Short mmCIF file of N, CA and C in Angstrom, two decimals:
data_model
loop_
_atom_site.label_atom_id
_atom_site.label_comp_id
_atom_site.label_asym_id
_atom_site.label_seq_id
_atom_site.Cartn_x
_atom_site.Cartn_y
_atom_site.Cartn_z
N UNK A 8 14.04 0.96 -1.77
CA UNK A 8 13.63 0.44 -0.48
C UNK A 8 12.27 1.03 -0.13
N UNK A 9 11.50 -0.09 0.56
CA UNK A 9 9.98 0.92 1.09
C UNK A 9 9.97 0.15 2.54
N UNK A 10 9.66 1.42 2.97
CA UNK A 10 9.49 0.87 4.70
C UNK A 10 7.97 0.45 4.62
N UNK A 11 7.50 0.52 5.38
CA UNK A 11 6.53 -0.41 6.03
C UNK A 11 6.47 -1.24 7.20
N UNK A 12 4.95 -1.11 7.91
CA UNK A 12 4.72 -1.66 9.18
C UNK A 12 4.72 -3.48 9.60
N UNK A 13 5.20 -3.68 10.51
CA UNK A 13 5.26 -5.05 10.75
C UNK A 13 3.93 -5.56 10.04
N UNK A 14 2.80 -5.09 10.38
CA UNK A 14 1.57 -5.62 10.06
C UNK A 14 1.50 -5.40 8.55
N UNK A 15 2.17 -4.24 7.96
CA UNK A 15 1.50 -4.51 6.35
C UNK A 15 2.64 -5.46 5.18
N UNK A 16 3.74 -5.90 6.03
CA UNK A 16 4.80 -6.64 5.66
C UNK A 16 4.30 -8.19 5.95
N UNK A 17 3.66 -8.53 7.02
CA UNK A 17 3.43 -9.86 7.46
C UNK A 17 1.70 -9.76 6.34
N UNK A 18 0.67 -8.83 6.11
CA UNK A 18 -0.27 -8.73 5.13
C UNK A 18 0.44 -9.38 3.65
N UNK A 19 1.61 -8.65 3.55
CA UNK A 19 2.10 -9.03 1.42
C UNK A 19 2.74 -10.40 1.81
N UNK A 20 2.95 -10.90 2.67
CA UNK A 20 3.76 -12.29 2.99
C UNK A 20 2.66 -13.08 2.92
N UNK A 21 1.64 -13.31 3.27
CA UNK A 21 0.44 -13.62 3.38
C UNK A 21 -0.28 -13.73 2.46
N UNK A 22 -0.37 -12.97 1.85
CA UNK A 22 -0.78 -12.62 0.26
C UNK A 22 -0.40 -13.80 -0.83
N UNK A 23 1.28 -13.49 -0.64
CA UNK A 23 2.18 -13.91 -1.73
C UNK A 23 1.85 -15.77 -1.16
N UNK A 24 1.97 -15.89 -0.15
CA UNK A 24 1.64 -16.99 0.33
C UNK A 24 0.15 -17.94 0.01
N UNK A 25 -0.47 -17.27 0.08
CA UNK A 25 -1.93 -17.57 -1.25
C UNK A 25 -1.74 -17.59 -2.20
N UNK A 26 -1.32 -16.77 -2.50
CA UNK A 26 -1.09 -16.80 -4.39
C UNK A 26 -0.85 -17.93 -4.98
N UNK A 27 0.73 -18.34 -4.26
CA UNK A 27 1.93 -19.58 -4.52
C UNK A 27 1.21 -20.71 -3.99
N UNK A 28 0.18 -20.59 -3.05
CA UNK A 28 -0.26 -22.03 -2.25
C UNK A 28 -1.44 -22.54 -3.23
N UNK A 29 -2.07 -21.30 -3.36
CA UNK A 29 -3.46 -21.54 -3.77
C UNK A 29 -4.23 -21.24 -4.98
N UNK A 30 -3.80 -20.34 -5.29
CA UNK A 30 -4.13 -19.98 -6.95
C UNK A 30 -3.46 -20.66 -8.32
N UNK A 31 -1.78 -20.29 -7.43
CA UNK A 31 -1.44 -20.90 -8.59
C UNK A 31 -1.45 -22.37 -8.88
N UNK A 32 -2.08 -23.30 -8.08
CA UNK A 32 -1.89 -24.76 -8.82
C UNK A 32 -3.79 -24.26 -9.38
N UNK A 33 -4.79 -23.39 -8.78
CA UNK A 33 -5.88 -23.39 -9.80
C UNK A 33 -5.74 -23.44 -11.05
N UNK A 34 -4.59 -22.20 -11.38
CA UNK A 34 -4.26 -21.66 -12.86
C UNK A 34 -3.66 -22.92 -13.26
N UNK A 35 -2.92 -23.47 -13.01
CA UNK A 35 -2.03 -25.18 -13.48
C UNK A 35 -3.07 -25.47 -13.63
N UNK A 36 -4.16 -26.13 -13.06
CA UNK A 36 -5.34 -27.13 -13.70
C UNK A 36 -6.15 -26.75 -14.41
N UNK A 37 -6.40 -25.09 -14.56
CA UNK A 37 -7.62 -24.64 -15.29
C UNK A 37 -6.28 -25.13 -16.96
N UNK A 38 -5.09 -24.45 -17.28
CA UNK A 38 -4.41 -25.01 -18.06
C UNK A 38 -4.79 -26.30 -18.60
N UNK A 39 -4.50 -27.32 -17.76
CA UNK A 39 -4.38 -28.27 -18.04
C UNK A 39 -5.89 -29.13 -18.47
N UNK A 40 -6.82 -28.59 -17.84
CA UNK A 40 -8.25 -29.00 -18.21
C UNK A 40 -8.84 -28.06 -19.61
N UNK A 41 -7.95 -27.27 -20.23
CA UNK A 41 -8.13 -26.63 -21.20
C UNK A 41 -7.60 -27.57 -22.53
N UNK A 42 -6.64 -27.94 -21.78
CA UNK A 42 -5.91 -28.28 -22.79
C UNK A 42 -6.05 -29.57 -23.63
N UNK A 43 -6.69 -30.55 -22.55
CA UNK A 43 -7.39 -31.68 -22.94
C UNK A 43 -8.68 -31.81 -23.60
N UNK A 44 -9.09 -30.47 -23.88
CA UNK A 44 -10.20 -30.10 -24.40
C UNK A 44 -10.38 -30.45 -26.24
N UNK A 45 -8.48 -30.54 -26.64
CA UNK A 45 -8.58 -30.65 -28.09
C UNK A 45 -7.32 -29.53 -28.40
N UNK A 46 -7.72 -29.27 -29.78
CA UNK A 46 -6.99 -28.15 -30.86
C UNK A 46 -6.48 -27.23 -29.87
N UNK A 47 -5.49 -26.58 -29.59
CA UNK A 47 -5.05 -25.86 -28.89
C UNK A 47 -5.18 -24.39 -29.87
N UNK A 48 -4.90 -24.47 -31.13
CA UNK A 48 -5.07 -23.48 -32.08
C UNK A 48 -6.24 -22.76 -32.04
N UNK A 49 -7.44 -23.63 -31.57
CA UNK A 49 -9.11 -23.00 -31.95
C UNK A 49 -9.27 -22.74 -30.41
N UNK A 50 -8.56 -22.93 -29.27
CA UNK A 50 -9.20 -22.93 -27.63
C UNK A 50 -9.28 -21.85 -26.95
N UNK A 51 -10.25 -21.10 -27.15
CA UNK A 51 -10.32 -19.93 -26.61
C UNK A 51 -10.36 -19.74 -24.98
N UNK A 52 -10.56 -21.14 -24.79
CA UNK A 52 -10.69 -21.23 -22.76
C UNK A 52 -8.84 -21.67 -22.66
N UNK A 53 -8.16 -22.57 -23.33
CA UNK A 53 -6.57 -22.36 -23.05
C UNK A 53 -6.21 -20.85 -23.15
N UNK A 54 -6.28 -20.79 -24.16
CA UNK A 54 -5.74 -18.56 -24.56
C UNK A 54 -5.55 -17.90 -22.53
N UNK A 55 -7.62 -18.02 -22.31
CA UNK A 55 -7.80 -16.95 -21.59
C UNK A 55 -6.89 -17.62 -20.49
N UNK A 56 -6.79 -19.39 -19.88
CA UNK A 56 -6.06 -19.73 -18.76
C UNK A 56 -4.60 -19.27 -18.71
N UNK A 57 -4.16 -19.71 -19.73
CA UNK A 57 -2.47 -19.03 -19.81
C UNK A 57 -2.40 -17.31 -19.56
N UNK A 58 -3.58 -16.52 -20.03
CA UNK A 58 -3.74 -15.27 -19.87
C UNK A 58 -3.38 -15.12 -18.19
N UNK A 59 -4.65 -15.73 -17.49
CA UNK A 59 -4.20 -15.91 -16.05
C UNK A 59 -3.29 -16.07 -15.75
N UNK A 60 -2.80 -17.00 -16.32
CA UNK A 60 -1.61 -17.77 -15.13
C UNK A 60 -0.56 -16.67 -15.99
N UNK A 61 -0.41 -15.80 -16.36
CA UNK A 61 0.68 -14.69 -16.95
C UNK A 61 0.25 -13.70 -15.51
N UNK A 62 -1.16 -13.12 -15.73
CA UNK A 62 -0.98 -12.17 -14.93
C UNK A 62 -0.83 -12.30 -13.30
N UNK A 63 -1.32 -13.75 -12.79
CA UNK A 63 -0.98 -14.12 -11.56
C UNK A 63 0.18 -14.34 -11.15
N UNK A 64 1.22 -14.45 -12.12
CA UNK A 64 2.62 -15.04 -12.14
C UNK A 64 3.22 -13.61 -12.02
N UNK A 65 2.69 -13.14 -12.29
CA UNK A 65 3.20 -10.92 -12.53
C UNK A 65 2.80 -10.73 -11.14
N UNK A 66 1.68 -11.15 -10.52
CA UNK A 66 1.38 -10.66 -9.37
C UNK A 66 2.32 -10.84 -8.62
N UNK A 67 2.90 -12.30 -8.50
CA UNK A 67 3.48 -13.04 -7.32
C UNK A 67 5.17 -12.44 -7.99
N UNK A 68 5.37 -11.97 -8.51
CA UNK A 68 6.61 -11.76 -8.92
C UNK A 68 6.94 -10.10 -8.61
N UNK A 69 5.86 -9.17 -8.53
CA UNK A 69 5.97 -8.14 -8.03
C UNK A 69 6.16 -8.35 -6.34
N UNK A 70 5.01 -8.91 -5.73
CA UNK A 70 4.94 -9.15 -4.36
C UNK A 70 6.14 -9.67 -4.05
N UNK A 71 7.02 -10.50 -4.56
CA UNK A 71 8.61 -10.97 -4.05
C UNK A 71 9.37 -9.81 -4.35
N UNK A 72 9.14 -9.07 -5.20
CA UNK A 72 10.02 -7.87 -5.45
C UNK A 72 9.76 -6.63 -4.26
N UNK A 73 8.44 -6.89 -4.03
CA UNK A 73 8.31 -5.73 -2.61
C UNK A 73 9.11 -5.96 -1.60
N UNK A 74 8.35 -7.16 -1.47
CA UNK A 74 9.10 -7.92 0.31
C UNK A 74 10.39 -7.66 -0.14
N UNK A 75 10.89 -8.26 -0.70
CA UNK A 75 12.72 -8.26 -1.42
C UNK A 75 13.06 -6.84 -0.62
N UNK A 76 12.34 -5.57 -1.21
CA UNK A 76 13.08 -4.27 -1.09
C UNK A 76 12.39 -3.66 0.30
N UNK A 77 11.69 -4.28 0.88
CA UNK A 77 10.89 -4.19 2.14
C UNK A 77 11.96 -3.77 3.32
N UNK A 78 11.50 -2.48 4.65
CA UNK A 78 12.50 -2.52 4.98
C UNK A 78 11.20 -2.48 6.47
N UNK A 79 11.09 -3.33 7.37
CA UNK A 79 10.48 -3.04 8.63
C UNK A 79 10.67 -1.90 9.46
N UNK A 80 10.13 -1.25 9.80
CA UNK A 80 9.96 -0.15 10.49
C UNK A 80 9.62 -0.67 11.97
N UNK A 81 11.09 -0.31 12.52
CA UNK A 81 11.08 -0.25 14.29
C UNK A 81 9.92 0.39 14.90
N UNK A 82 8.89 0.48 15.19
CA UNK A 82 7.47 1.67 15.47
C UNK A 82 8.48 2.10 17.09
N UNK A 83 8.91 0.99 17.98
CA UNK A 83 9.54 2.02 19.21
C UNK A 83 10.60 2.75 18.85
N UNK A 84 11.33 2.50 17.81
CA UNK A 84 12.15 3.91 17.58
C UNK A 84 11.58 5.20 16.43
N UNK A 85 10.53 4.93 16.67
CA UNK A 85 9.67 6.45 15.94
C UNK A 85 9.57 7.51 17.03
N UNK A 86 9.48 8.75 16.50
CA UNK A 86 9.30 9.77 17.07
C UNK A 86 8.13 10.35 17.43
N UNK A 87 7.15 11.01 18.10
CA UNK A 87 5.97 11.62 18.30
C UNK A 87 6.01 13.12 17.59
N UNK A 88 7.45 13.70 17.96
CA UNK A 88 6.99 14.88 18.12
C UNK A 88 7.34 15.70 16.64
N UNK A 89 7.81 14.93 15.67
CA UNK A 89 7.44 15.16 14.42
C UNK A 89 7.02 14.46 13.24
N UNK A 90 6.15 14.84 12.67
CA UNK A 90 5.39 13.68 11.67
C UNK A 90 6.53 12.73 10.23
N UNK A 91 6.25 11.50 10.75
CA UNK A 91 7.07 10.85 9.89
C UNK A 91 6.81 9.34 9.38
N UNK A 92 7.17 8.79 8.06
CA UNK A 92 6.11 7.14 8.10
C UNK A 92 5.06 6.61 9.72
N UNK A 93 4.25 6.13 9.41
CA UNK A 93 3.83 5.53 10.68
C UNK A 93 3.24 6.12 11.88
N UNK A 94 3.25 7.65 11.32
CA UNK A 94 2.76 8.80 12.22
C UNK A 94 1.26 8.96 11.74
N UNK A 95 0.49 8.96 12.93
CA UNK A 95 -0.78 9.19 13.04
C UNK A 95 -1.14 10.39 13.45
N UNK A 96 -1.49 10.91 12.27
CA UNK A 96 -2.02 12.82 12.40
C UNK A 96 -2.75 13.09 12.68
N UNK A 97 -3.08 14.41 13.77
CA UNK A 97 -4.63 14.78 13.80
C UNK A 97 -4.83 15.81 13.36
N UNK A 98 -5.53 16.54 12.26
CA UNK A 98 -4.90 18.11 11.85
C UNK A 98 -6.28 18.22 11.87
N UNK A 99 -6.47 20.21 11.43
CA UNK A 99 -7.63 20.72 11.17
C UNK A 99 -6.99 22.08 9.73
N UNK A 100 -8.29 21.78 8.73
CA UNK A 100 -7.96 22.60 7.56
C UNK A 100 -8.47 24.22 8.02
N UNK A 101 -7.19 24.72 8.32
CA UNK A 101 -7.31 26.17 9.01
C UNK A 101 -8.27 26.86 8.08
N UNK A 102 -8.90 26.60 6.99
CA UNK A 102 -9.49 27.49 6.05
C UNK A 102 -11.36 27.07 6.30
N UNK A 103 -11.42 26.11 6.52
CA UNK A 103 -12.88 25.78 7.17
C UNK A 103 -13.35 24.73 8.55
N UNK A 104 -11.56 24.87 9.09
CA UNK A 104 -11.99 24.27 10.66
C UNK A 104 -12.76 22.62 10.43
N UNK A 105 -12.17 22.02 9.52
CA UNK A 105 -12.46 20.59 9.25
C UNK A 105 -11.61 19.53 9.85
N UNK A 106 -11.85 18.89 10.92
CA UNK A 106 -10.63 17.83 11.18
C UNK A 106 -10.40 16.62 10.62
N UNK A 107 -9.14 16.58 10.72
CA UNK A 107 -9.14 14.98 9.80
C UNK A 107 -7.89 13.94 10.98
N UNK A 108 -7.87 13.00 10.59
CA UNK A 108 -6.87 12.02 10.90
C UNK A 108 -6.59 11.14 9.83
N UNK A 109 -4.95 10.98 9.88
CA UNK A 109 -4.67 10.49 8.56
C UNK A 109 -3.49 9.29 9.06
N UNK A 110 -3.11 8.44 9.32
CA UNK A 110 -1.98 7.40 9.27
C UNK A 110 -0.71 7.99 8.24
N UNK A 111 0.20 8.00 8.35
CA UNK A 111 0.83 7.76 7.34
C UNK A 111 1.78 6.54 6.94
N UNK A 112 1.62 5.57 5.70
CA UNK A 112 2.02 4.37 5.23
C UNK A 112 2.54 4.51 4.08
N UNK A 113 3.49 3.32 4.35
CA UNK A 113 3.97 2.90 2.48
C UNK A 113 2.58 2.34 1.52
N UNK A 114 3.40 2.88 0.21
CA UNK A 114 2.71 2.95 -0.66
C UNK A 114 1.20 1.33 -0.65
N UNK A 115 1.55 -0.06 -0.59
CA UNK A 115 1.21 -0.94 -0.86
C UNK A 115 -0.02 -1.09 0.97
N UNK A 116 0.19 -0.06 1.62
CA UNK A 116 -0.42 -0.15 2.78
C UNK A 116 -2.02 0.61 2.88
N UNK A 117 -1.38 1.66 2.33
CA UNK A 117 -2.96 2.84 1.82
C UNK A 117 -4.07 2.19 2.18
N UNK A 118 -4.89 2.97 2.43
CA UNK A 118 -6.61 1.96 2.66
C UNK A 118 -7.41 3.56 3.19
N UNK A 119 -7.68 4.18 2.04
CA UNK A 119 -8.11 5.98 2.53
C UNK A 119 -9.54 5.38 3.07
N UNK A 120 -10.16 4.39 3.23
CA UNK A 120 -11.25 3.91 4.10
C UNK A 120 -10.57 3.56 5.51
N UNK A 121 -9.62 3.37 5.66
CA UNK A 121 -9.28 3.11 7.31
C UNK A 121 -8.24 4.30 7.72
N UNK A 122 -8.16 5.58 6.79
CA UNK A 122 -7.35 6.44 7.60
C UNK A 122 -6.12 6.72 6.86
N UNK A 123 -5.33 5.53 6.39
CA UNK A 123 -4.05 5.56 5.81
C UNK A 123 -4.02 5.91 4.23
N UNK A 124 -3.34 6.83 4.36
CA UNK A 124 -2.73 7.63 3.11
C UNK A 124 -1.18 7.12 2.95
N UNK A 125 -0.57 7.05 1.85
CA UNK A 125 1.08 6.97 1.17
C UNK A 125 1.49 7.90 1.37
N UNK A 126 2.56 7.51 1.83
CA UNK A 126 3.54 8.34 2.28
C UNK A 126 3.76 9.34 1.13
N UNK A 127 3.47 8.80 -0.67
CA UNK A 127 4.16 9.94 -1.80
C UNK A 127 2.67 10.44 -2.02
N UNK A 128 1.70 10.51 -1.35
CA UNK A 128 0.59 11.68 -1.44
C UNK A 128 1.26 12.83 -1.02
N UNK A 129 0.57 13.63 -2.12
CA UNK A 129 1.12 15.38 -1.85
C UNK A 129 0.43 15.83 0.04
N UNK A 130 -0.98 15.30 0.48
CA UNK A 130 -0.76 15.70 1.96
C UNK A 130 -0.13 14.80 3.12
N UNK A 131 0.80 13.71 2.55
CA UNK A 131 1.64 13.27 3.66
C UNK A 131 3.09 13.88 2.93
N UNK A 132 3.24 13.99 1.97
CA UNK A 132 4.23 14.67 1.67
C UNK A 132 4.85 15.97 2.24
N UNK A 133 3.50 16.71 2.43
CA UNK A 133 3.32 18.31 2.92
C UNK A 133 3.10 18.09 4.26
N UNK A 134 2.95 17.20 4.97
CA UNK A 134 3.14 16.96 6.65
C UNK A 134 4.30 16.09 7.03
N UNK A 135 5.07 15.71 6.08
CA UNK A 135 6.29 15.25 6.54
C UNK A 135 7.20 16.32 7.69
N UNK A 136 7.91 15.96 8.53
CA UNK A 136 8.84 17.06 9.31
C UNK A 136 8.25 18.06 10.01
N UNK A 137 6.97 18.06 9.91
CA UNK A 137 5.97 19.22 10.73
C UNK A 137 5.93 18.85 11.69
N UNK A 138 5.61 20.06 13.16
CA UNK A 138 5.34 19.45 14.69
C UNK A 138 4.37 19.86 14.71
N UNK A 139 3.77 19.85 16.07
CA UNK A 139 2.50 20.12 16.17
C UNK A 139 2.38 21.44 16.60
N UNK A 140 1.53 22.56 15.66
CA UNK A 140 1.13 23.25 15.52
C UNK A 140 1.66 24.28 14.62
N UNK A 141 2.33 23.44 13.70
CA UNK A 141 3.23 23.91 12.41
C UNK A 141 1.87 23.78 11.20
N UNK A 142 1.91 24.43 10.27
CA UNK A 142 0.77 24.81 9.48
C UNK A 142 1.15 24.14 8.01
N UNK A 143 1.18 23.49 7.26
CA UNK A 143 1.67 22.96 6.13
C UNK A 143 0.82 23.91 5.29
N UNK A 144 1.09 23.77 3.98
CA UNK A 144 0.28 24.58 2.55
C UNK A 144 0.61 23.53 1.83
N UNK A 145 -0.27 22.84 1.61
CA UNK A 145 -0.02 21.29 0.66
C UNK A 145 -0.62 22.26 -0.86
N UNK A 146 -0.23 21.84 -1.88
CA UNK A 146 -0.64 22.24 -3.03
C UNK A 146 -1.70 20.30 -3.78
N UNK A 147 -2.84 20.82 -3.61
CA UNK A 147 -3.47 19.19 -4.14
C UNK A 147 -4.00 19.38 -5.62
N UNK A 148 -4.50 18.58 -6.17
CA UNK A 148 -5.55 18.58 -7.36
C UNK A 148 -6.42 20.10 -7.28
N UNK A 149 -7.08 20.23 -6.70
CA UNK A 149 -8.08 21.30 -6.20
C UNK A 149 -7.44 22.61 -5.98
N UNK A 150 -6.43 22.63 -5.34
CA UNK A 150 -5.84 24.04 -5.32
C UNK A 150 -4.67 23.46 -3.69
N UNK A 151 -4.68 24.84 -3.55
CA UNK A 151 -4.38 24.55 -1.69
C UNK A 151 -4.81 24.67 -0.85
N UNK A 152 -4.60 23.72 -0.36
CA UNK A 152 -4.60 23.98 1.17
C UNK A 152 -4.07 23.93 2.85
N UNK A 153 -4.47 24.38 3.46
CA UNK A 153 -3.85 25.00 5.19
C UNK A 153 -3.90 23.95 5.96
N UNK A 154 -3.11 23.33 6.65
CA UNK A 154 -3.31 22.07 7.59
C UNK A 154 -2.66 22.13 8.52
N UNK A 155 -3.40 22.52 9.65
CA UNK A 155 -2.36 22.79 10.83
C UNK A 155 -2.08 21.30 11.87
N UNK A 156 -1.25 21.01 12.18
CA UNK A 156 -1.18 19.47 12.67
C UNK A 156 -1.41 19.50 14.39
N UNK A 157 -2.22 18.96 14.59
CA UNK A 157 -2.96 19.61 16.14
C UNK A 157 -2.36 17.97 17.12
N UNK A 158 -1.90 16.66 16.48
CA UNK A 158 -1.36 15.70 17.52
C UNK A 158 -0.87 14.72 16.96
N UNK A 159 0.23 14.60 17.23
CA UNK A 159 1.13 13.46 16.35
C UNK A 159 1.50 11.82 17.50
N UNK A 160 1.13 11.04 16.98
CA UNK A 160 0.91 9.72 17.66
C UNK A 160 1.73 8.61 17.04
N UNK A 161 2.49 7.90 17.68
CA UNK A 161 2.80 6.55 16.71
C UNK A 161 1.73 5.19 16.34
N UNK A 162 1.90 5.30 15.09
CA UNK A 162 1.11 4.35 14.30
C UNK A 162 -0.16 3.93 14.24
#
């Protein structure tokens, strides 16, 4: 099961909904305009279309498998006062007084340009269950580090 926000559940619905509307009858005709081309044995433009339409067909077959195991996340029955999916952090790295803000999201939601980190990153991992002014020691790539959680917000 993966939770996730109304908004990044109605995003992969959306998605999958392009895919199935719109790509895939492209991939059907690029096929089919390949194919009328002749020798199917020598067609190096059939090969690469069926190539497509394999990996677009993988796409749309994962994306039904998300939604499938998708579980919406109530945001009014979230909590503030300890960090958990959907919790919007404000911390500072007690070791050089750096602040950050971080979202925390399911995996397929991430966007470390708008804030949101996965929930199975080692620093939402290491701020899971923390309140505010509880100090985490995340262990990252780099070594560790100190993160004290200074305001916990929903979503």
């Amino acid at each position: 099961m993966s939770y996730m926000s109304q908004e990044g559940y109605d995003a992969l619905v959306e998605q999958l909904r392009y895919l199935e509307a719109e790509e895939s009858p492209k991939a059907s005709a690029a096929i089919a305009e390949a194919r009328d081309k002749g020798d199917l044995s020598e067609n190096s433009e059939y090969e690469a279309a069926k190539e497509a339409q394999v990996l677009l067909q993988g796409k749309i077959d994962n994306l039904k498998r998300t939604l499938a195991q998708a579980k919406v996340v109530d945001v009014s029955q979230l909590r503030s006062d300890v960090v958990q999916i959907l919790s919007k952090v404000e911390m500072t790295n007690v070791d050089n007084n750096a602040k950050m803000t971080y979202t925390i999201v399911s995996e397929n939601e991430a966007d470390l340009s708008a804030g949101k980190i996965s929930i199975k990153t080692p620093i939402a991992q290491g701020l899971l269950n923390k309140k505010v002014g509880d100090v985490a020691e995340i262990t990252i790539p780099r070594g560790t580090i100190r993160l004290r959680v200074d305001k916990i917000t929903v979503g």
